[in-house]
Coordinates of C-alpha atoms in Angstrom, one line a residue:
M1 CA 13.7 -40.5 -113.5
S2 CA 15.6 -42.2 -110.7
S3 CA 18.0 -39.3 -110.4
I4 CA 15.1 -36.9 -110.0
L5 CA 13.7 -39.1 -107.2
D6 CA 17.1 -39.2 -105.6
Q7 CA 17.4 -35.5 -105.7
T8 CA 13.9 -35.1 -104.2
T9 CA 14.7 -37.5 -101.4
R10 CA 18.0 -35.7 -100.6
S11 CA 16.1 -32.4 -100.6
I12 CA 13.5 -33.7 -98.2
D13 CA 16.2 -35.2 -95.9
L14 CA 18.1 -31.8 -96.0
Q15 CA 14.9 -29.9 -95.1
R16 CA 14.2 -32.4 -92.2
W17 CA 17.7 -31.9 -90.8
L18 CA 17.5 -28.2 -91.2
W19 CA 14.2 -28.1 -89.2
M20 CA 15.7 -30.4 -86.6
A21 CA 18.7 -28.0 -86.3
V22 CA 16.4 -25.0 -86.0
L23 CA 14.3 -26.7 -83.4
G24 CA 17.3 -27.9 -81.5
I25 CA 19.0 -24.4 -81.4
G26 CA 15.7 -22.7 -80.6
G27 CA 14.9 -25.2 -77.8
T28 CA 18.4 -24.8 -76.3
A29 CA 18.1 -21.1 -76.4
A30 CA 14.6 -21.3 -74.7
L31 CA 16.0 -23.6 -72.0
I32 CA 19.0 -21.2 -71.4
F33 CA 16.6 -18.3 -71.1
L34 CA 14.3 -20.2 -68.6
V35 CA 17.3 -21.1 -66.5
I36 CA 18.6 -17.5 -66.5
E37 CA 15.1 -16.3 -65.5
G38 CA 15.1 -18.8 -62.6
Q39 CA 12.5 -21.1 -64.1
V40 CA 14.6 -24.2 -63.6
R41 CA 11.6 -26.5 -63.0
L42 CA 9.9 -25.4 -66.2
A43 CA 13.1 -26.0 -68.1
F44 CA 13.4 -29.5 -66.7
T45 CA 9.8 -30.1 -67.6
L46 CA 10.3 -29.2 -71.2
V47 CA 13.4 -31.4 -71.4
F48 CA 11.6 -34.5 -70.1
L49 CA 8.6 -33.8 -72.2
A50 CA 10.8 -33.5 -75.3
I51 CA 12.5 -36.8 -74.5
L52 CA 9.3 -38.8 -73.7
L53 CA 7.3 -37.4 -76.6
G54 CA 10.2 -37.8 -78.9
L55 CA 10.4 -41.5 -77.9
A56 CA 6.7 -41.8 -78.6
C57 CA 7.4 -40.7 -82.2
V58 CA 10.0 -43.4 -82.6
N59 CA 8.5 -46.3 -80.5
V60 CA 5.4 -46.1 -78.3
Y61 CA 6.6 -48.9 -76.1
W62 CA 9.9 -47.2 -75.3
S63 CA 7.9 -44.1 -74.4
I64 CA 5.6 -46.0 -72.0
L65 CA 8.6 -47.7 -70.3
A66 CA 10.5 -44.4 -70.0
T67 CA 7.4 -42.6 -68.7
F68 CA 7.0 -45.1 -65.9
G69 CA 10.7 -44.8 -65.2
Y70 CA 10.4 -41.0 -65.0
L71 CA 7.3 -41.3 -62.7
T72 CA 9.3 -43.6 -60.4
F73 CA 12.0 -40.9 -59.8
L74 CA 9.6 -37.9 -59.9
G75 CA 9.5 -37.4 -56.2
D76 CA 13.3 -37.1 -55.7
L77 CA 13.7 -35.2 -59.0
R78 CA 11.6 -32.5 -57.6
R79 CA 13.7 -32.4 -54.4
W80 CA 17.0 -32.4 -56.4
I81 CA 16.1 -29.1 -58.0
M82 CA 15.5 -27.3 -54.7
P83 CA 19.1 -25.8 -54.6
F84 CA 18.3 -24.1 -58.0
E85 CA 14.6 -23.2 -57.4
D86 CA 12.4 -23.1 -54.3
W87 CA 10.0 -25.9 -53.6
S88 CA 6.5 -25.5 -55.0
G89 CA 3.4 -27.6 -54.7
A90 CA 2.3 -26.4 -58.2
D91 CA 5.3 -28.0 -59.9
P92 CA 5.2 -28.2 -63.7
L93 CA 7.1 -31.5 -63.4
L94 CA 3.9 -33.1 -62.1
V95 CA 2.1 -32.7 -65.4
V96 CA 4.7 -34.4 -67.5
G97 CA 3.2 -37.9 -67.0
A98 CA -0.3 -36.5 -67.6
I99 CA 0.7 -34.9 -70.9
V100 CA 2.4 -38.1 -72.1
A101 CA -0.8 -40.0 -71.2
V102 CA -3.0 -37.6 -73.1
V103 CA -0.7 -37.7 -76.2
L104 CA -0.5 -41.5 -76.2
W105 CA -4.3 -41.7 -75.8
V106 CA -4.7 -39.3 -78.8
V107 CA -2.3 -41.3 -80.8
A108 CA -4.2 -44.5 -80.0
I109 CA -7.5 -42.8 -81.1
T110 CA -6.1 -41.4 -84.3
S111 CA -4.6 -44.8 -85.2
D112 CA -8.0 -46.5 -84.6
R113 CA -6.8 -48.5 -81.6
V114 CA -9.3 -47.2 -79.0
K115 CA -12.4 -49.4 -79.3
F116 CA -15.5 -49.8 -77.1
D117 CA -15.7 -53.5 -77.8
T118 CA -15.7 -54.9 -74.2
A119 CA -18.1 -54.5 -71.3
L120 CA -15.3 -52.9 -69.2
S121 CA -14.4 -50.4 -71.8
K122 CA -18.0 -49.2 -71.9
W123 CA -18.2 -48.9 -68.1
M124 CA -14.8 -47.0 -68.2
F125 CA -16.1 -44.6 -70.7
L126 CA -19.2 -43.9 -68.5
L127 CA -17.0 -43.4 -65.4
M128 CA -14.8 -40.9 -67.2
A129 CA -17.8 -39.1 -68.6
I130 CA -19.2 -38.6 -65.1
M131 CA -15.8 -37.5 -63.9
A132 CA -15.6 -34.9 -66.7
L133 CA -19.0 -33.5 -65.8
Q134 CA -18.0 -33.3 -62.1
V135 CA -15.0 -31.1 -63.1
F136 CA -17.5 -28.3 -63.4
N137 CA -19.3 -28.9 -60.1
P138 CA -19.4 -25.5 -58.2
I139 CA -19.6 -27.2 -54.8
Q140 CA -15.9 -28.2 -54.9
G141 CA -14.8 -24.5 -54.8
G142 CA -14.2 -23.4 -58.4
L143 CA -13.1 -24.6 -61.8
M144 CA -9.4 -24.7 -60.9
V145 CA -10.2 -27.3 -58.2
G146 CA -12.0 -29.4 -60.8
V147 CA -9.0 -29.1 -63.2
V148 CA -6.6 -30.4 -60.5
G149 CA -9.1 -33.2 -59.8
A150 CA -9.0 -34.1 -63.5
V151 CA -5.2 -34.2 -63.5
F152 CA -5.1 -36.5 -60.4
L153 CA -8.1 -38.7 -61.2
L154 CA -9.4 -38.5 -64.8
V155 CA -6.0 -38.4 -66.6
P156 CA -4.6 -41.5 -64.9
L157 CA -7.6 -43.4 -66.2
L158 CA -6.3 -42.7 -69.7
W159 CA -3.6 -45.3 -69.0
Y160 CA -6.4 -47.9 -69.2
W161 CA -6.9 -47.0 -72.9
V162 CA -3.1 -46.9 -73.5
G163 CA -2.8 -50.4 -72.0
K164 CA -5.8 -51.7 -73.9
S165 CA -4.4 -50.2 -77.2
Y166 CA -0.8 -51.3 -76.9
G167 CA -0.4 -53.8 -74.1
S168 CA 0.3 -57.5 -74.2
E169 CA 1.6 -60.3 -71.9
K170 CA 5.1 -59.9 -73.4
F171 CA 5.1 -56.2 -72.7
L172 CA 3.9 -56.6 -69.1
N173 CA 6.7 -59.1 -68.6
T174 CA 9.2 -56.5 -69.8
L175 CA 7.6 -53.8 -67.7
F176 CA 7.7 -55.7 -64.4
F177 CA 10.9 -57.7 -64.7
R178 CA 13.1 -55.3 -66.6
L179 CA 11.9 -52.0 -65.1
I180 CA 9.9 -52.3 -61.9
V181 CA 11.8 -55.0 -60.1
P182 CA 15.3 -53.6 -60.9
L183 CA 14.1 -50.0 -59.9
A184 CA 12.4 -51.4 -56.8
C185 CA 15.8 -52.9 -55.7
V186 CA 17.5 -49.6 -56.3
A187 CA 14.8 -47.8 -54.3
A188 CA 15.1 -50.4 -51.5
L189 CA 18.8 -49.8 -51.2
F190 CA 18.2 -46.1 -50.9
G191 CA 15.5 -46.8 -48.4
F192 CA 17.9 -48.8 -46.3
Y193 CA 20.4 -46.0 -46.4
Q194 CA 17.8 -43.6 -45.1
V195 CA 17.0 -45.9 -42.2
L196 CA 20.6 -46.5 -41.3
Y197 CA 22.1 -43.1 -41.9
G198 CA 19.2 -40.7 -42.3
Y199 CA 18.1 -38.4 -45.2
P200 CA 20.6 -36.8 -47.4
E201 CA 20.9 -33.0 -47.0
Y202 CA 18.7 -32.1 -50.0
Q203 CA 15.9 -34.3 -48.6
L204 CA 16.2 -32.8 -45.2
E205 CA 15.8 -29.4 -46.7
W206 CA 12.6 -30.6 -48.4
Y207 CA 11.4 -31.9 -45.1
R208 CA 12.1 -28.7 -43.3
V209 CA 10.4 -26.6 -46.0
G210 CA 7.3 -28.8 -46.2
G211 CA 7.1 -29.8 -42.6
Y212 CA 6.0 -33.4 -43.4
T213 CA 5.5 -34.4 -39.8
A214 CA 3.8 -37.7 -40.8
L215 CA 7.2 -39.0 -41.8
G216 CA 8.4 -39.0 -38.2
P217 CA 8.6 -37.1 -34.9
S218 CA 11.9 -35.5 -35.6
E219 CA 14.7 -35.4 -38.2
E220 CA 16.5 -38.1 -36.3
Y221 CA 13.7 -40.7 -36.7
L222 CA 12.3 -40.0 -40.2
R223 CA 10.8 -42.9 -42.0
P224 CA 12.2 -43.8 -45.4
L225 CA 10.6 -42.7 -48.7
S226 CA 13.5 -43.5 -51.0
V227 CA 13.1 -41.6 -54.3
F228 CA 9.3 -41.3 -54.1
P229 CA 7.1 -38.4 -53.1
N230 CA 5.8 -40.2 -50.1
I231 CA 6.3 -43.3 -48.1
T232 CA 3.0 -44.8 -49.3
E233 CA 4.1 -44.8 -52.9
Y234 CA 7.5 -46.2 -52.0
L235 CA 6.0 -49.2 -50.2
N236 CA 3.4 -49.8 -52.9
Y237 CA 6.2 -49.9 -55.4
L238 CA 8.1 -52.5 -53.4
G239 CA 4.9 -54.4 -53.0
F240 CA 4.3 -54.6 -56.8
A241 CA 7.9 -55.9 -57.3
I242 CA 7.4 -58.5 -54.6
V243 CA 4.1 -59.6 -56.2
A244 CA 5.9 -60.0 -59.6
L245 CA 8.7 -62.1 -58.1
L246 CA 6.3 -64.1 -56.0
A247 CA 4.4 -65.1 -59.2
L248 CA 7.6 -66.4 -60.6
V249 CA 8.2 -68.5 -57.5
L250 CA 4.6 -69.8 -57.4
R251 CA 4.6 -70.7 -61.1
R252 CA 8.1 -72.3 -60.6
R253 CA 9.6 -70.2 -63.4
A254 CA 12.5 -69.4 -61.0
I255 CA 13.1 -70.0 -57.3
V256 CA 16.4 -69.0 -55.7
V257 CA 17.0 -65.5 -57.1
P258 CA 13.3 -64.3 -56.8
L259 CA 13.2 -65.6 -53.2
L260 CA 16.3 -63.7 -52.3
L261 CA 15.0 -60.5 -53.8
I262 CA 11.6 -61.0 -52.1
A263 CA 13.4 -61.3 -48.7
F264 CA 15.4 -58.1 -49.5
L265 CA 12.4 -56.1 -50.6
F266 CA 10.2 -57.3 -47.7
A267 CA 12.9 -56.4 -45.2
A268 CA 13.0 -52.9 -46.7
M269 CA 9.2 -52.7 -46.4
F270 CA 9.3 -53.9 -42.8
V271 CA 11.9 -51.5 -41.5
S272 CA 9.9 -48.6 -42.9
G273 CA 7.7 -48.8 -39.9
T274 CA 4.5 -48.7 -41.9
R275 CA 2.1 -51.5 -41.0
G276 CA -0.6 -51.6 -43.7
P277 CA 1.6 -52.8 -46.7
V278 CA 3.1 -55.5 -44.5
L279 CA -0.3 -57.0 -43.8
F280 CA -1.5 -56.6 -47.4
I281 CA 1.5 -58.3 -48.9
I282 CA 1.0 -61.3 -46.7
L283 CA -2.7 -61.3 -47.6
T284 CA -1.8 -61.0 -51.3
A285 CA 0.6 -63.9 -51.1
A286 CA -2.1 -66.0 -49.4
V287 CA -4.6 -65.2 -52.2
M288 CA -2.1 -65.9 -54.9
W289 CA -1.2 -69.3 -53.4
T290 CA -4.9 -70.0 -53.0
L291 CA -5.7 -69.4 -56.6
L292 CA -3.0 -72.0 -57.6
G293 CA -5.6 -74.6 -56.6
R294 CA -6.8 -76.5 -59.6
T295 CA -10.4 -76.6 -58.4
K296 CA -12.4 -74.0 -56.6
A297 CA -13.3 -76.5 -53.9
V298 CA -9.8 -76.3 -52.5
W299 CA -9.6 -72.5 -52.5
A300 CA -11.2 -72.0 -49.1
P301 CA -9.0 -74.4 -47.2
R302 CA -5.9 -73.2 -49.0
L303 CA -6.7 -69.6 -48.1
A304 CA -7.3 -70.5 -44.5
I305 CA -4.0 -72.4 -44.2
A306 CA -2.1 -69.5 -45.9
I307 CA -3.6 -66.9 -43.6
V308 CA -2.9 -68.9 -40.5
V309 CA 0.7 -69.6 -41.5
G310 CA 1.2 -65.9 -42.4
V311 CA -0.3 -64.6 -39.2
V312 CA 1.6 -67.1 -37.0
G313 CA 4.9 -66.3 -38.7
L314 CA 4.3 -62.5 -38.5
T315 CA 3.3 -62.7 -34.9
W316 CA 6.5 -64.7 -34.0
G317 CA 8.6 -62.1 -35.9
L318 CA 6.9 -59.2 -34.1
E319 CA 7.6 -60.8 -30.8
Q320 CA 11.3 -61.0 -31.6
V321 CA 11.2 -57.3 -32.6
A322 CA 9.4 -56.4 -29.3
Q323 CA 12.1 -58.1 -27.3
S324 CA 14.9 -56.2 -28.9
D325 CA 16.4 -53.2 -27.0
G326 CA 18.1 -51.2 -29.8
D327 CA 17.7 -47.5 -30.1
G328 CA 18.5 -46.8 -33.7
R329 CA 16.3 -45.7 -36.6
A330 CA 15.7 -49.2 -37.8
D331 CA 14.7 -50.5 -34.3
F332 CA 12.5 -47.4 -33.8
N333 CA 10.7 -48.1 -37.1
M334 CA 10.4 -51.9 -36.4
Q335 CA 8.9 -51.2 -33.0
R336 CA 6.1 -49.4 -34.8
Q337 CA 5.3 -52.7 -36.5
T338 CA 4.3 -54.3 -33.1
G339 CA 1.2 -52.1 -33.4
L340 CA -0.1 -54.4 -36.1
F341 CA -2.1 -56.3 -33.5
P342 CA -2.9 -53.6 -30.9
E343 CA -3.7 -54.6 -27.3
G344 CA -6.8 -53.5 -25.5
G345 CA -9.2 -53.9 -28.4
D346 CA -8.9 -50.3 -29.7
G347 CA -8.2 -51.5 -33.2
G348 CA -5.2 -49.2 -33.7
T349 CA -5.3 -47.3 -37.0
I350 CA -7.8 -49.8 -38.4
S351 CA -10.6 -48.1 -36.4
T352 CA -9.4 -44.8 -37.8
H353 CA -9.7 -45.9 -41.4
I354 CA -13.2 -47.4 -40.7
N355 CA -14.3 -44.1 -39.1
L356 CA -13.1 -42.2 -42.2
M357 CA -15.2 -44.5 -44.4
W358 CA -18.3 -43.8 -42.3
I359 CA -17.6 -40.1 -42.5
G360 CA -17.5 -40.6 -46.3
V361 CA -21.0 -42.2 -46.1
D362 CA -22.2 -39.1 -44.3
Y363 CA -20.7 -36.8 -46.9
T364 CA -22.5 -38.8 -49.7
V365 CA -25.8 -38.7 -47.9
E366 CA -25.5 -34.9 -47.5
Q367 CA -24.7 -34.4 -51.2
P368 CA -25.9 -37.5 -53.2
L369 CA -25.0 -35.9 -56.6
G370 CA -21.4 -35.4 -55.6
R371 CA -19.1 -32.6 -54.6
G372 CA -16.8 -32.5 -57.6
T373 CA -13.8 -34.3 -59.0
G374 CA -11.4 -32.1 -57.2
Y375 CA -13.0 -32.2 -53.8
I376 CA -11.0 -35.2 -52.6
T377 CA -7.7 -33.9 -53.9
R378 CA -5.3 -31.4 -52.5
G379 CA -6.5 -28.9 -55.1
A380 CA -9.5 -28.3 -52.9
S381 CA -7.3 -26.8 -50.2
Q382 CA -4.9 -25.0 -52.6
F383 CA -7.5 -23.4 -54.8
G384 CA -10.7 -23.7 -52.8
D385 CA -12.1 -23.8 -49.3
G386 CA -10.9 -27.3 -48.6
G387 CA -12.1 -30.8 -49.2
F388 CA -12.1 -34.2 -47.6
S389 CA -10.7 -37.7 -48.4
T390 CA -11.4 -41.0 -46.7
E391 CA -8.1 -42.4 -48.0
K392 CA -10.0 -45.1 -49.7
D393 CA -10.8 -44.9 -53.4
F394 CA -14.4 -46.3 -53.5
T395 CA -15.7 -44.1 -50.7
D396 CA -13.9 -41.1 -52.2
M397 CA -15.6 -41.7 -55.5
F398 CA -19.0 -41.6 -53.8
I399 CA -18.0 -38.2 -52.3
A400 CA -16.6 -36.8 -55.5
L401 CA -19.0 -38.3 -58.1
G402 CA -22.1 -38.8 -56.0
I403 CA -24.1 -42.0 -55.8
P404 CA -24.4 -42.6 -59.6
G405 CA -20.6 -42.2 -60.1
G406 CA -19.8 -44.2 -57.0
L407 CA -21.9 -47.1 -58.2
V408 CA -20.3 -47.0 -61.6
Y409 CA -16.9 -47.1 -60.0
L410 CA -17.9 -50.1 -57.9
I411 CA -19.0 -51.9 -61.0
V412 CA -15.7 -51.2 -62.7
L413 CA -13.9 -52.5 -59.6
G414 CA -16.0 -55.7 -59.4
Y415 CA -15.9 -56.4 -63.1
T416 CA -12.1 -55.9 -63.3
T417 CA -11.6 -58.3 -60.4
L418 CA -13.9 -60.9 -62.1
L419 CA -12.0 -60.4 -65.4
A420 CA -8.7 -61.0 -63.7
V421 CA -9.9 -64.2 -62.0
R422 CA -11.4 -65.4 -65.3
Y423 CA -8.2 -64.7 -67.2
W424 CA -6.1 -66.6 -64.6
L425 CA -8.4 -69.6 -64.8
R426 CA -8.4 -69.5 -68.6
T427 CA -4.6 -69.1 -69.1
R428 CA -2.8 -70.0 -65.8
S429 CA -0.1 -67.5 -66.9
T430 CA 2.5 -65.8 -64.8
V431 CA 1.2 -62.4 -66.0
G432 CA -2.3 -63.3 -65.1
L433 CA -1.2 -64.1 -61.5
I434 CA 0.8 -60.9 -61.3
I435 CA -2.3 -58.8 -62.3
L436 CA -4.4 -60.6 -59.8
G437 CA -1.8 -60.0 -57.1
I438 CA -1.4 -56.3 -57.7
L439 CA -5.2 -55.8 -57.7
V440 CA -5.4 -57.5 -54.3
F441 CA -2.4 -55.7 -52.9
S442 CA -3.8 -52.3 -54.1
V443 CA -7.4 -52.9 -52.8
F444 CA -9.0 -49.6 -51.7
G445 CA -6.3 -47.7 -53.6
W446 CA -6.7 -48.3 -57.3
L447 CA -7.5 -44.6 -57.9
T448 CA -5.8 -42.5 -55.2
P449 CA -4.7 -38.9 -55.8
G450 CA -1.0 -38.2 -55.3
R451 CA 0.3 -41.6 -56.3
Y452 CA 2.1 -40.5 -59.4
V453 CA 3.4 -43.8 -60.7
M454 CA 1.2 -46.5 -58.9
T455 CA -2.2 -45.2 -60.1
P456 CA -1.2 -45.0 -63.8
L457 CA 0.5 -48.4 -63.5
I458 CA -2.6 -50.1 -62.1
W459 CA -4.9 -48.7 -64.8
F460 CA -2.4 -49.6 -67.5
C461 CA -2.4 -53.2 -66.3
V462 CA -6.2 -53.1 -66.2
G463 CA -6.3 -52.0 -69.8
V464 CA -3.8 -54.7 -70.8
L465 CA -5.9 -57.3 -68.9
D466 CA -9.0 -56.2 -70.8
R467 CA -7.2 -56.7 -74.1
I468 CA -5.5 -60.0 -73.4
Q469 CA -8.7 -61.5 -71.9
Q470 CA -10.5 -60.6 -75.1
E471 CA -7.8 -62.1 -77.2
A472 CA -7.8 -65.3 -75.1
I473 CA -11.5 -65.6 -75.6
K474 CA -11.2 -65.2 -79.4
K475 CA -8.4 -67.7 -79.5
E476 CA -10.4 -70.2 -77.5
N477 CA -13.5 -69.7 -79.7
F478 CA -11.4 -70.1 -82.8
S479 CA -9.9 -73.3 -81.5
N480 CA -13.3 -74.7 -80.6
N481 CA -14.7 -73.8 -84.0
N482 CA -11.9 -75.6 -85.7
T483 CA -12.5 -78.7 -83.6
E484 CA -16.2 -78.7 -84.5
I485 CA -15.4 -78.3 -88.2
S486 CA -12.9 -81.1 -88.1
Q487 CA -15.3 -83.4 -86.3
S488 CA -18.2 -82.7 -88.7
A489 CA -15.9 -83.4 -91.6
E490 CA -15.1 -86.9 -90.4
V491 CA -16.8 -89.6 -92.5
P492 CA -17.9 -92.7 -90.6
S493 CA -16.4 -95.9 -91.9

């Protein structure tokens, strides 16, 4: 009997290896054919899909980490391929992360991990349902615009369900300190290189083809974007790494090395010449230090002290920059930072952002039922008559999803923030402080089209937060019940 079983097992193993060989040979032949036909981007897309989905079959956690690693380098990967195939806005490499998210979501559903057992999960389901309906909104310019909107807005929300299904505090520790922080340091090194020596030739070619004038007035004074598709995502990635390291310092898990890395990453952020992230990282640090207070009564004075210290320190630093007389790229970028506190009361770019939000209000009033999921994405200009974005997620949601969808999104934002505060107060854990920090640092940008790694990362963390908060409540209730039982079992002497 055992010999028959052994023969059957060997036969199954042989068939499995034969199928793997056939698939390997067939896949290699298909890739060679695509390269010969000039479809290099599609060939790379299939390779990365095979790797990431293959990892998902072996270990879901490895696949999640590898996918976030892939998304980190996605911007430069697309530029590296330019010598082999022309630049294209409709790049198949852009959908790799989306396909992996869909597959992991389906796996979570089929393994009975997706559950609507929390208030946030129910609001998330409603938000995604409204988004799905708005894909077919004719006002946005056609179904293709809606499909692009779904890829940029609806699919990233699937990472919430992936995080809720598979996440844990331990996994978030791994994600931040073994992936994001090391990769942020590598990205910062490349960013410094771009500031000191300029873009490499392949990035200059991308700049010339695309004409990305927002990166600088000329090739000589381009602002750094490192390996990312845009400078915004680069600086947000650095910000997330700083938040994680700052949580270690504030929780006194480590001091010297995190402080040195924070200084290095903040310097890379500062010499980029972009002002918003610098202000937001200081505000985030102030909020994180404030929440360390043991009682809510000390929060207000701690926040006031932190903001005053941060503003005074930043003002002094900007004065030193303003007095410098260098003429290099780094000095040119740092001189832009002096516009953080513009003179004359014009408000600088702050007034521009406020005006954009008011325009968003006008758009919502004109079309209270929404203009479609894709209206606030670049798909509206590529496949339709054009759209509009306020560059802020909550006003964009009102434009795209109408008043009902915008209100649901506001509820999701508010409830998630409340959940993060409650989890921090309940556990006082380093991960809890990190989640709070990234939510504050990313305010107005939790769901922004075109941020290929940051948006999925935020919603993955939100999903993990929902899960670990629920587990913390269950653990607390279980402990309380055991205490009550032990007390009721006591017999008075």
